[in-house]
PDB file of C-alpha atoms and ligand atoms in Angstrom:
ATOM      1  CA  UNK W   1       0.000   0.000   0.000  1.00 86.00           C
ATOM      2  CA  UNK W   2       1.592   3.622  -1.056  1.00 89.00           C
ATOM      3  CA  UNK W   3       0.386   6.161   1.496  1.00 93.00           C
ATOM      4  CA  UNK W   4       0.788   9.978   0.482  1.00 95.00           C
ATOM      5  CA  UNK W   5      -0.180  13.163   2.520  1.00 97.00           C
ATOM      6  CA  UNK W   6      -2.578  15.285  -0.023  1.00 96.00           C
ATOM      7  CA  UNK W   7      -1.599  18.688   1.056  1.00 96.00           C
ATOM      8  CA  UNK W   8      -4.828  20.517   1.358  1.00 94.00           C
ATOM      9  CA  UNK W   9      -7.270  21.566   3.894  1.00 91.00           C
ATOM     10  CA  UNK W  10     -10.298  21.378   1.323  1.00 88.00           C
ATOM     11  CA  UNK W  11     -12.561  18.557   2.346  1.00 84.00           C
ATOM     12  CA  UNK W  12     -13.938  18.770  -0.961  1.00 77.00           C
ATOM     13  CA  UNK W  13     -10.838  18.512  -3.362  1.00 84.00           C
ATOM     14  CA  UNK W  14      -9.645  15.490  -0.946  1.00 85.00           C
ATOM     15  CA  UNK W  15     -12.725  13.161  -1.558  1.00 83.00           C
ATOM     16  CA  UNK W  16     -12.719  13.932  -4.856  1.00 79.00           C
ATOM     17  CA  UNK W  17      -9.392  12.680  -5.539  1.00 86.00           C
ATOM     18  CA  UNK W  18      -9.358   9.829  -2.825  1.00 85.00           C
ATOM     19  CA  UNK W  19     -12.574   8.702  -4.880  1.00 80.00           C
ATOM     20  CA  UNK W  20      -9.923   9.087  -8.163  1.00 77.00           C
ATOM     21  CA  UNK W  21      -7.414   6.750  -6.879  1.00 83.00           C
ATOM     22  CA  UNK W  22      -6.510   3.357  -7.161  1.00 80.00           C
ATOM     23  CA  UNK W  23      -7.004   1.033  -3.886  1.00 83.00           C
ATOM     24  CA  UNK W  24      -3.248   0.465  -3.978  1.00 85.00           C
ATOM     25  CA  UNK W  25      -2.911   4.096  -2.853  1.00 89.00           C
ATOM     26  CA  UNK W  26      -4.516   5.752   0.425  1.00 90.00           C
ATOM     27  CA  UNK W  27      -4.095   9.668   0.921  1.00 93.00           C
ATOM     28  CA  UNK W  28      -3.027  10.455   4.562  1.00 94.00           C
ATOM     29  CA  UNK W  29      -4.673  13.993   5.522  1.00 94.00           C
ATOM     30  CA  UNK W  30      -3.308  17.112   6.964  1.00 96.00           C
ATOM     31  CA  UNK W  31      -4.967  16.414   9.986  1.00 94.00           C
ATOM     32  CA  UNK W  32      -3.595  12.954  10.634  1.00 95.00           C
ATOM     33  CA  UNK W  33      -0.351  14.463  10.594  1.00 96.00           C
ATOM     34  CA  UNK W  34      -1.014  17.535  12.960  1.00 96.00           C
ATOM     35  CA  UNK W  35      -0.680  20.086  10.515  1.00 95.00           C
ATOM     36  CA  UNK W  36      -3.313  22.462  11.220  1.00 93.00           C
ATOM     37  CA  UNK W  37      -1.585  25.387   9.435  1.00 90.00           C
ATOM     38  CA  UNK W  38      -2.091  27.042   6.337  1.00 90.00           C
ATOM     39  CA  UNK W  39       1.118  25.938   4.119  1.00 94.00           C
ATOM     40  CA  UNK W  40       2.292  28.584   2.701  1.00 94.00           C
ATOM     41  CA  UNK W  41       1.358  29.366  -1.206  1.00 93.00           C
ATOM     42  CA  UNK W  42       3.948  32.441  -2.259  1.00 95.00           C
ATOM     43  CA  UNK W  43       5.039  31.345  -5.645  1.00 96.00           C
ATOM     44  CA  UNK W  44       4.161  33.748  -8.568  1.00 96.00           C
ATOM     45  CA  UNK W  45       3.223  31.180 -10.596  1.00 97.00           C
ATOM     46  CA  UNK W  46       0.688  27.985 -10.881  1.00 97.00           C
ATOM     47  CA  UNK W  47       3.385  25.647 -11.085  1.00 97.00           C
ATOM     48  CA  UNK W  48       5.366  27.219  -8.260  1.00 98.00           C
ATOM     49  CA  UNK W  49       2.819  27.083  -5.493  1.00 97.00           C
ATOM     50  CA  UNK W  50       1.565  23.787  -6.000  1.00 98.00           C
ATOM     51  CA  UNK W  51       5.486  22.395  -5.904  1.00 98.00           C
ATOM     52  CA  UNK W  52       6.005  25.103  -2.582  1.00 98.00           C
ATOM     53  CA  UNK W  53       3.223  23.002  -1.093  1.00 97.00           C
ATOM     54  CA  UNK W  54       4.252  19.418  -1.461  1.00 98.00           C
ATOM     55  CA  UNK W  55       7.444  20.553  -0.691  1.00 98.00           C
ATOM     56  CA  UNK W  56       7.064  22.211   2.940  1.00 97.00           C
ATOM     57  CA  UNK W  57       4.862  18.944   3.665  1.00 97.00           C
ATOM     58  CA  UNK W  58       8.110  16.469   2.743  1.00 97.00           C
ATOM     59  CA  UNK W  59      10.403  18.978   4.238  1.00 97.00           C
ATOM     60  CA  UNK W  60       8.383  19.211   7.770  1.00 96.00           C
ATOM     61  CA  UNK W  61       6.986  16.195   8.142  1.00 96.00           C
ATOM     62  CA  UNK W  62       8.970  13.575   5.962  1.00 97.00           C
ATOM     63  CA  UNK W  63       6.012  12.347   4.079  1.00 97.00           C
ATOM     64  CA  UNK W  64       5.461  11.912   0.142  1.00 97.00           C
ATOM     65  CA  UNK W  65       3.640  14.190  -0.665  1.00 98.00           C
ATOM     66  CA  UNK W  66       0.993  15.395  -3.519  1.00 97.00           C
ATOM     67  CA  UNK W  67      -0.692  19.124  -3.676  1.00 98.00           C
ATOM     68  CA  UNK W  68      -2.512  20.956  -6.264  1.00 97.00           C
ATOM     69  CA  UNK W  69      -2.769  24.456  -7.490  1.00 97.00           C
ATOM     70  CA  UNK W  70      -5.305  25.780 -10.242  1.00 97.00           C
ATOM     71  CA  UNK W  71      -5.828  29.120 -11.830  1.00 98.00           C
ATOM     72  CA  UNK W  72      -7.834  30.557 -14.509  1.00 98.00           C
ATOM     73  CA  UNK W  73      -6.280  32.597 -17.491  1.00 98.00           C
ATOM     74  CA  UNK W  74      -8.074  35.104 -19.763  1.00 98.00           C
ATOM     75  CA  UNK W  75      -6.230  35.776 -22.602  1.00 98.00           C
ATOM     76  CA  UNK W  76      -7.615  39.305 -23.288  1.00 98.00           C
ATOM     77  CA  UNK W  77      -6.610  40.413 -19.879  1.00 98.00           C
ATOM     78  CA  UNK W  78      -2.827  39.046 -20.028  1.00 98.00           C
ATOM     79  CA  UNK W  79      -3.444  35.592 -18.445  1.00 98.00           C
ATOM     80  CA  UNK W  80      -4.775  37.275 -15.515  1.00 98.00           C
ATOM     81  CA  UNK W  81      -6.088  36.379 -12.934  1.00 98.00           C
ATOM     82  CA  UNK W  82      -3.804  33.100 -12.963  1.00 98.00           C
ATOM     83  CA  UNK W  83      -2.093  32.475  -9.605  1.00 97.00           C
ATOM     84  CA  UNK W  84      -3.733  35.092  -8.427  1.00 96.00           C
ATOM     85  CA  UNK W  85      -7.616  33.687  -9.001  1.00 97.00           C
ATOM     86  CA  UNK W  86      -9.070  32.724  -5.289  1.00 95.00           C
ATOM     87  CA  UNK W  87      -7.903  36.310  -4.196  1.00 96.00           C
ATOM     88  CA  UNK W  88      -8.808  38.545  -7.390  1.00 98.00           C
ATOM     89  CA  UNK W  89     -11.243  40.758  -5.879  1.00 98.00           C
ATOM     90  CA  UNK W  90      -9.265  41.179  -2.390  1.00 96.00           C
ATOM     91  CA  UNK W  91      -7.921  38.780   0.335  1.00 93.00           C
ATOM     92  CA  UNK W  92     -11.483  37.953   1.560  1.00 95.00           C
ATOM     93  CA  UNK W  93     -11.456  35.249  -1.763  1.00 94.00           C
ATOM     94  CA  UNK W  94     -15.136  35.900  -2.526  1.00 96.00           C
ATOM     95  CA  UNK W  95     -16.304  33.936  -5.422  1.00 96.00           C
ATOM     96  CA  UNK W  96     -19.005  36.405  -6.158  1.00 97.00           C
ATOM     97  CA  UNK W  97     -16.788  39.550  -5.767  1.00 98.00           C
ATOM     98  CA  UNK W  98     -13.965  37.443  -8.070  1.00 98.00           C
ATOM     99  CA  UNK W  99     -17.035  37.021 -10.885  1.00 98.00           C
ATOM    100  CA  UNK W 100     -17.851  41.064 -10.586  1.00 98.00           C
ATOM    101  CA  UNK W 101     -14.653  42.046 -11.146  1.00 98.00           C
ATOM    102  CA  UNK W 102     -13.843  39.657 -14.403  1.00 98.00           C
ATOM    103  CA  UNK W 103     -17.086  40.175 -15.800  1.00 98.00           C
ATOM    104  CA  UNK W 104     -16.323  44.096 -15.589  1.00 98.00           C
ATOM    105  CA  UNK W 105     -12.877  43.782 -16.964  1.00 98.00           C
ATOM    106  CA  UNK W 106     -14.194  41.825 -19.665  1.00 98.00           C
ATOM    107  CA  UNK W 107     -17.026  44.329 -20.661  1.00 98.00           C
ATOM    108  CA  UNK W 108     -16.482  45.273 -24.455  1.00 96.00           C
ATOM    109  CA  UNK W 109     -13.725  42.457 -24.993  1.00 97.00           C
ATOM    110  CA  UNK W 110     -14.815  40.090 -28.242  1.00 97.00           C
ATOM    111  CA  UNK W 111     -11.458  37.776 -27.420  1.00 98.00           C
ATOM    112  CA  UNK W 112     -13.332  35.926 -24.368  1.00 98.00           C
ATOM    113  CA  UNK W 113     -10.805  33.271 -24.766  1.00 98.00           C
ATOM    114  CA  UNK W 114      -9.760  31.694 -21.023  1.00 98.00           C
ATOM    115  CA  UNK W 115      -8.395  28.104 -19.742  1.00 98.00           C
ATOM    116  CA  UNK W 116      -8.373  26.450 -16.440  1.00 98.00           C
ATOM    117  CA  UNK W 117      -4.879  25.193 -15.096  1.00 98.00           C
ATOM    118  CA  UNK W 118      -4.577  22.646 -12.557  1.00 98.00           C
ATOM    119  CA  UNK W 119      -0.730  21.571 -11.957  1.00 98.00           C
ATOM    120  CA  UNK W 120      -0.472  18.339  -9.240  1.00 98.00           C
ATOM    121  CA  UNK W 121       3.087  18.177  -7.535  1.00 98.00           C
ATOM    122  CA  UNK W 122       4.516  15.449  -6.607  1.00 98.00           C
ATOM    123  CA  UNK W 123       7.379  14.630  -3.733  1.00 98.00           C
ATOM    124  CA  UNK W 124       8.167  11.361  -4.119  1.00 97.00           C
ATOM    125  CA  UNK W 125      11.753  10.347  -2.184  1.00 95.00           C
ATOM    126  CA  UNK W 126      14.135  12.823  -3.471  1.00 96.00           C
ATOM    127  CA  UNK W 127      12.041  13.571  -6.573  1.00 97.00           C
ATOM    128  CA  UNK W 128       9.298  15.783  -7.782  1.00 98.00           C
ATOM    129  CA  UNK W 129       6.985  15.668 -10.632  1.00 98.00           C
ATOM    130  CA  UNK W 130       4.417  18.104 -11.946  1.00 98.00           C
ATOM    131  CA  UNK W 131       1.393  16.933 -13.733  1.00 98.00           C
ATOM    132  CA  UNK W 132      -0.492  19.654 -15.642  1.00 98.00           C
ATOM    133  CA  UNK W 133      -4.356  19.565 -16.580  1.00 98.00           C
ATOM    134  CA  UNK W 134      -5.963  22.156 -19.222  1.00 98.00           C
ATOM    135  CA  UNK W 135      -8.945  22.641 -20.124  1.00 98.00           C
ATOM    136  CA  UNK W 136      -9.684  25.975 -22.684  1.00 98.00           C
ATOM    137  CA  UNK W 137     -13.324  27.723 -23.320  1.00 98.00           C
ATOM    138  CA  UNK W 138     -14.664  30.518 -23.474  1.00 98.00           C
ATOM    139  CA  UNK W 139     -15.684  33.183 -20.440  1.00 98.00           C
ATOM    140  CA  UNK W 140     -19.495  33.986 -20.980  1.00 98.00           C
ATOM    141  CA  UNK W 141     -21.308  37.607 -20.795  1.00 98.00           C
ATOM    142  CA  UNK W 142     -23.404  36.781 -17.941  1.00 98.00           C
ATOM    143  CA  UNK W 143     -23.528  34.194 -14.564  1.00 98.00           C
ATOM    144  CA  UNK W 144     -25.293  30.864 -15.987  1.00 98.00           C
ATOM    145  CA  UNK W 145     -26.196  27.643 -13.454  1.00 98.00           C
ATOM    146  CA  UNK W 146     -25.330  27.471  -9.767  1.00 97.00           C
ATOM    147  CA  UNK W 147     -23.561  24.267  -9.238  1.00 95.00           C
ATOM    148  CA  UNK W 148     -19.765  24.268  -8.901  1.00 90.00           C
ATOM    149  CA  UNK W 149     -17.744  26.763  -7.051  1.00 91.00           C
ATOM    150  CA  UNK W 150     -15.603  29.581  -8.223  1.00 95.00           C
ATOM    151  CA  UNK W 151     -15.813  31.372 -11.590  1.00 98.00           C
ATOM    152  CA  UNK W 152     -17.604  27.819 -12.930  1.00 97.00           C
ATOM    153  CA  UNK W 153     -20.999  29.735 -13.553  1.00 98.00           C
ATOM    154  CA  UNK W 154     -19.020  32.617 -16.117  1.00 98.00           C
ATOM    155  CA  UNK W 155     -17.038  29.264 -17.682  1.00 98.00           C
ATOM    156  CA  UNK W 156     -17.928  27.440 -21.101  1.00 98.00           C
ATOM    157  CA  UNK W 157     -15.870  24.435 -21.843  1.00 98.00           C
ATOM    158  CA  UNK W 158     -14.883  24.074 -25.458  1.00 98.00           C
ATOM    159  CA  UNK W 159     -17.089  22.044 -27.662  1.00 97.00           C
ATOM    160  CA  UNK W 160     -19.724  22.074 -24.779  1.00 98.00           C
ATOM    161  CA  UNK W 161     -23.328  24.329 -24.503  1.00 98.00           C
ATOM    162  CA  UNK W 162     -23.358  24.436 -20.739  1.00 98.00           C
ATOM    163  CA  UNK W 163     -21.338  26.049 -18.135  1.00 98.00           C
ATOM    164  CA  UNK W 164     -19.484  24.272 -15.888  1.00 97.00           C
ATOM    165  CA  UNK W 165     -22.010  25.765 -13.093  1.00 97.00           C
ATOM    166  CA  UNK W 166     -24.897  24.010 -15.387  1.00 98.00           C
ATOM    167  CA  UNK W 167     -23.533  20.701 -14.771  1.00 97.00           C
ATOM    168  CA  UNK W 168     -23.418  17.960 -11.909  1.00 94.00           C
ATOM    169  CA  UNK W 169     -20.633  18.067 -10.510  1.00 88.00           C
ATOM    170  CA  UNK W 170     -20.285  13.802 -12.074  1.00 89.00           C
ATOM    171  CA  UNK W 171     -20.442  15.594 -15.578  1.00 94.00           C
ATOM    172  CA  UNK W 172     -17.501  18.456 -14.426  1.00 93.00           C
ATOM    173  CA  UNK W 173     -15.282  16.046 -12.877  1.00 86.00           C
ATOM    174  CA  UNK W 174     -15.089  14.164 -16.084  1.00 90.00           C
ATOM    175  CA  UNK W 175     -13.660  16.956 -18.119  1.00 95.00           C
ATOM    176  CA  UNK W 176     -12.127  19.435 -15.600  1.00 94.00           C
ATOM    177  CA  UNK W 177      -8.801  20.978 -15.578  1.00 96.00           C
ATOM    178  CA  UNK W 178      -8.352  19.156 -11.928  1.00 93.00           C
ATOM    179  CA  UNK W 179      -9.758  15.640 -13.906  1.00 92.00           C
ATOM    180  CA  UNK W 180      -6.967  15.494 -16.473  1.00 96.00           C
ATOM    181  CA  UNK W 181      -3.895  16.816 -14.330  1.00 97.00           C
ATOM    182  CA  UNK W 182      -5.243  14.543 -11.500  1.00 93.00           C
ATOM    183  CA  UNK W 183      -5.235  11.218 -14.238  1.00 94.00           C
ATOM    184  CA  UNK W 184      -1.269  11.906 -15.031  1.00 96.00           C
ATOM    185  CA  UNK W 185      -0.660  11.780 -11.566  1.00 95.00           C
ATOM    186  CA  UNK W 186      -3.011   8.740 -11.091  1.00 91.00           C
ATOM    187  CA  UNK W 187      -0.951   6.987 -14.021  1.00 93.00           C
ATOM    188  CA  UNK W 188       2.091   7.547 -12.556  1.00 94.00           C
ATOM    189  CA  UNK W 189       1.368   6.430  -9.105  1.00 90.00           C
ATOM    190  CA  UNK W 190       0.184   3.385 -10.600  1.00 86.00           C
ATOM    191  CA  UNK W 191       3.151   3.128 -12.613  1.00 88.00           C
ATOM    192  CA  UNK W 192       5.572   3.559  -9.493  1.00 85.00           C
ATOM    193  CA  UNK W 193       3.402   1.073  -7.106  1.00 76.00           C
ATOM    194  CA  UNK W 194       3.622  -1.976  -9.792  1.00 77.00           C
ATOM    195  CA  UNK W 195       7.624  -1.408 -10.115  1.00 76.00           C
TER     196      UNK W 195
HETATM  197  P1  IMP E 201      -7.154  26.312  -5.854  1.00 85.10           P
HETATM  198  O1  IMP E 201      -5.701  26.448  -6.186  1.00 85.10           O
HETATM  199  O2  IMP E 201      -7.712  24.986  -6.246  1.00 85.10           O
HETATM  200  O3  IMP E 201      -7.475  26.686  -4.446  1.00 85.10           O
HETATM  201  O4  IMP E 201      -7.946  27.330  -6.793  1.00 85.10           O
HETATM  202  C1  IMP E 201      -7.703  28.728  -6.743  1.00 85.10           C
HETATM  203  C2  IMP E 201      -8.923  29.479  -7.214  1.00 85.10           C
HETATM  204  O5  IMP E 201      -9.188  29.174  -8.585  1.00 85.10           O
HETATM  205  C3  IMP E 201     -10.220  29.131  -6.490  1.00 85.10           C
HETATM  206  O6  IMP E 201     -10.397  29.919  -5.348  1.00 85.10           O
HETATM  207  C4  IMP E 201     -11.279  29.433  -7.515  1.00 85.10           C
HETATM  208  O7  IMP E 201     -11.557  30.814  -7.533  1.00 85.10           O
HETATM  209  C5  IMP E 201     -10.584  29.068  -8.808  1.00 85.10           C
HETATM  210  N1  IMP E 201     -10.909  27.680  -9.211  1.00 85.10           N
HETATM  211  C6  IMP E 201     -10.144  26.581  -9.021  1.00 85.10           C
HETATM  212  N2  IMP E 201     -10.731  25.484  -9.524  1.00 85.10           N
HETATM  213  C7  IMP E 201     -11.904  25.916 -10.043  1.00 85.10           C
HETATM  214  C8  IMP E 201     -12.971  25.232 -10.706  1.00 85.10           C
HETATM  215  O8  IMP E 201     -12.972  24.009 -10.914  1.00 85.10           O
HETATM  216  N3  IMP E 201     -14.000  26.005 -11.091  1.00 85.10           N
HETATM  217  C9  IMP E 201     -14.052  27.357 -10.887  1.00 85.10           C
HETATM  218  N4  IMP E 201     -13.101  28.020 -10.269  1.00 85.10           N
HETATM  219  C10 IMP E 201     -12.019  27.311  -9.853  1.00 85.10           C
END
């Protein structure tokens, strides 16, 4: 049995992924662990925080380690919000305030070209791994559905007619940014535990 810490205090994000893996692999939490603190996420990049996480967990405690970092990027505004996206609209991270402010700094742009970007890290022994997970559409004029979290009711998946807030959240997981990276990492695992 590989055991791994999942470096997140989101009850959410960690049954989702425990649900994900493999029964060769069990995630250890935060909790069983003792950390109760937030880990620190200072990295100026997607890719940066999500490595600073699993990191500081291997580094601390000793433990492999996996942890995940996601951002959305609007190409007419530079890639913004990016890193940057749970905290857009101020340090309260309010998911409606975040929405307000990208749907007014998209007002009059035709390019409403954005992707989701989940990168998993991965501290295994001395190594680490990144797995990345894209998934490009299209930000919309107005708020559509109310499932989901985040700026999923203002997000339309390419090739698709509903916002990820219009679907269940069965239908999401399939083809989310967090799906995809999440697989690579799944693969991989799977690929280590059979060596
Ligand atoms: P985190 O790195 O997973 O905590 O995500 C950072 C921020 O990106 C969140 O606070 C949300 O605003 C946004 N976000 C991440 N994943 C999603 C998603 O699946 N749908 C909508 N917004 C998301």
């Amino acid at each position: 049995m590989m055991k791994l810490v999942f470096a997140t205090h989101n009850k959410n994000k960690w049954r989702e992924v425990q649900s994900m893996l493999p029964e060769g692999i069990k995630i250890i939490t935060l909790e069983d662990i003792g950390c109760l603190a937030e880990i620190p996420e200072t990295a100026s990049t997607i890719e940066g925080n999500a490595l600073q996480k699993a990191k500081y967990i291997k580094e601390k405690y000793g433990y492999d380690t996996f942890a995940d970092d996601t951002g959305l990027e609007v190409k007419a505004l530079g890639n913004a919000p990016g890193v940057y996206s749970a905290r857009y609209a101020g340090e309260a991270k309010d998911n409606e305030a975040n929405i307000d402010l990208l749907l007014a700094n998209m007002q009059g742009k035709e390019d409403r070209e954005a992707q989701f970007k989940t990168i998993f890290a991965l501290c295994l022994g001395e190594k680490s791994y990144s797995f990345e997970g894209i998934i490009k559409g299209q930000i919309t004029h107005h708020r559509q559905g109310t499932e989901g979290f985040g700026y999923d009711p203002v997000f339309l998946p390419e090739k698709e007619e509903r916002t990820f807030a219009q679907m269940s959240a069965q239908e999401k997981n399939q083809i989310s940014h967090r799906a995809i990276a999440l697989r690579k990492l799944v693969d991989f695992l799977n690929s280590e535990v059979e060596k």
